[in-house]
């Protein structure tokens, strides 16, 4: 999960938490990634295990790439600034 609000970063949630949700449930993040503060969007390639954060306050708004093969330990994988601000992507 990403947000356009400042200093949010990316939250990773283990979706099996949804198996036991009640009306009073509060989901807990599995991991938090803070190498960017805000972002417009995120695209995930499930086959490769990479997340592509778009329109963030890093990488001149271009692709901020994160290795999420081990989702509980997201790891910075690189930036692509060549096209400047990137609004959306499709994996």
Coordinates of C-alpha atoms in Angstrom, one line a residue:
X1 CA 0.0 0.0 0.0
X2 CA 1.3 3.5 -0.9
X3 CA -0.1 6.9 -0.2
X4 CA 0.2 10.4 -1.6
X5 CA 0.4 11.7 1.9
X6 CA 3.9 12.7 3.0
X7 CA 6.1 10.3 4.9
X8 CA 4.0 7.2 4.5
X9 CA 6.4 4.9 2.6
X10 CA 5.0 1.5 1.7
X11 CA 3.1 -0.9 3.9
X12 CA 3.1 -4.6 3.2
X13 CA 0.2 -6.7 4.5
X14 CA 0.0 -10.4 4.8
X15 CA -3.5 -11.0 3.3
X16 CA -4.1 -14.2 5.2
X17 CA -5.0 -11.8 8.0
X18 CA -8.3 -11.4 6.1
X19 CA -9.3 -14.9 7.0
X20 CA -10.2 -13.9 10.6
X21 CA -11.5 -10.4 10.0
X22 CA -14.4 -9.2 12.1
X23 CA -16.1 -5.7 12.2
X24 CA -13.6 -4.7 15.0
X25 CA -10.5 -6.0 13.4
X26 CA -7.4 -3.9 12.8
X27 CA -4.9 -5.2 10.2
X28 CA -1.3 -5.0 11.1
X29 CA 1.4 -4.4 8.6
X30 CA 3.8 -7.2 7.9
X31 CA 6.6 -4.9 6.9
X32 CA 7.2 -1.2 6.3
X33 CA 9.5 0.2 3.6
X34 CA 10.5 3.8 4.1
X35 CA 13.0 4.6 1.3
X36 CA 10.4 7.0 -0.1
X37 CA 7.9 9.2 1.6
X38 CA 4.9 9.4 -0.7
X39 CA 3.9 7.9 -4.1
X40 CA 1.1 8.2 -6.6
X41 CA 0.8 4.5 -7.4
X42 CA 2.4 1.1 -7.2
X43 CA 2.6 -1.7 -9.8
X44 CA 3.6 -5.3 -8.8
X45 CA 4.9 -7.9 -11.1
X46 CA 4.0 -11.1 -9.3
X47 CA 6.1 -13.3 -11.6
X48 CA 9.3 -11.5 -10.9
X49 CA 8.6 -10.4 -7.3
X50 CA 9.3 -6.7 -8.0
X51 CA 7.2 -3.7 -7.0
X52 CA 7.5 -0.5 -9.1
X53 CA 6.6 2.7 -7.1
X54 CA 5.4 5.5 -9.4
X55 CA 5.4 9.3 -8.8
X56 CA 7.3 9.2 -5.6
X57 CA 9.4 11.8 -4.0
X58 CA 12.5 9.8 -5.1
X59 CA 14.0 8.9 -8.5
X60 CA 12.7 12.3 -9.9
X61 CA 9.2 10.8 -9.8
X62 CA 10.3 7.9 -12.0
X63 CA 10.3 4.2 -11.1
X64 CA 11.5 3.3 -7.6
X65 CA 12.0 -0.4 -7.8
X66 CA 11.7 -2.8 -4.8
X67 CA 12.5 -6.5 -4.6
X68 CA 9.5 -8.1 -2.7
X69 CA 10.4 -11.7 -3.4
X70 CA 10.5 -12.0 0.4
X71 CA 7.6 -9.5 1.2
X72 CA 8.4 -9.3 4.9
X73 CA 11.8 -7.9 3.9
X74 CA 11.3 -5.4 1.0
X75 CA 14.7 -4.4 -0.5
X76 CA 15.6 -1.4 -2.6
X77 CA 16.4 -2.6 -6.2
X78 CA 17.0 0.6 -8.1
X79 CA 15.7 3.8 -9.7
X80 CA 14.9 4.8 -13.2
X81 CA 14.8 8.6 -13.7
X82 CA 15.3 8.8 -17.4
X83 CA 11.7 9.7 -18.2
X84 CA 11.1 11.9 -15.2
X85 CA 7.7 11.7 -13.5
X86 CA 5.9 8.4 -14.2
X87 CA 2.2 8.5 -13.4
X88 CA 1.1 4.8 -14.0
X89 CA 2.5 1.5 -15.2
X90 CA 1.3 -1.9 -16.1
X91 CA 3.2 -5.1 -15.4

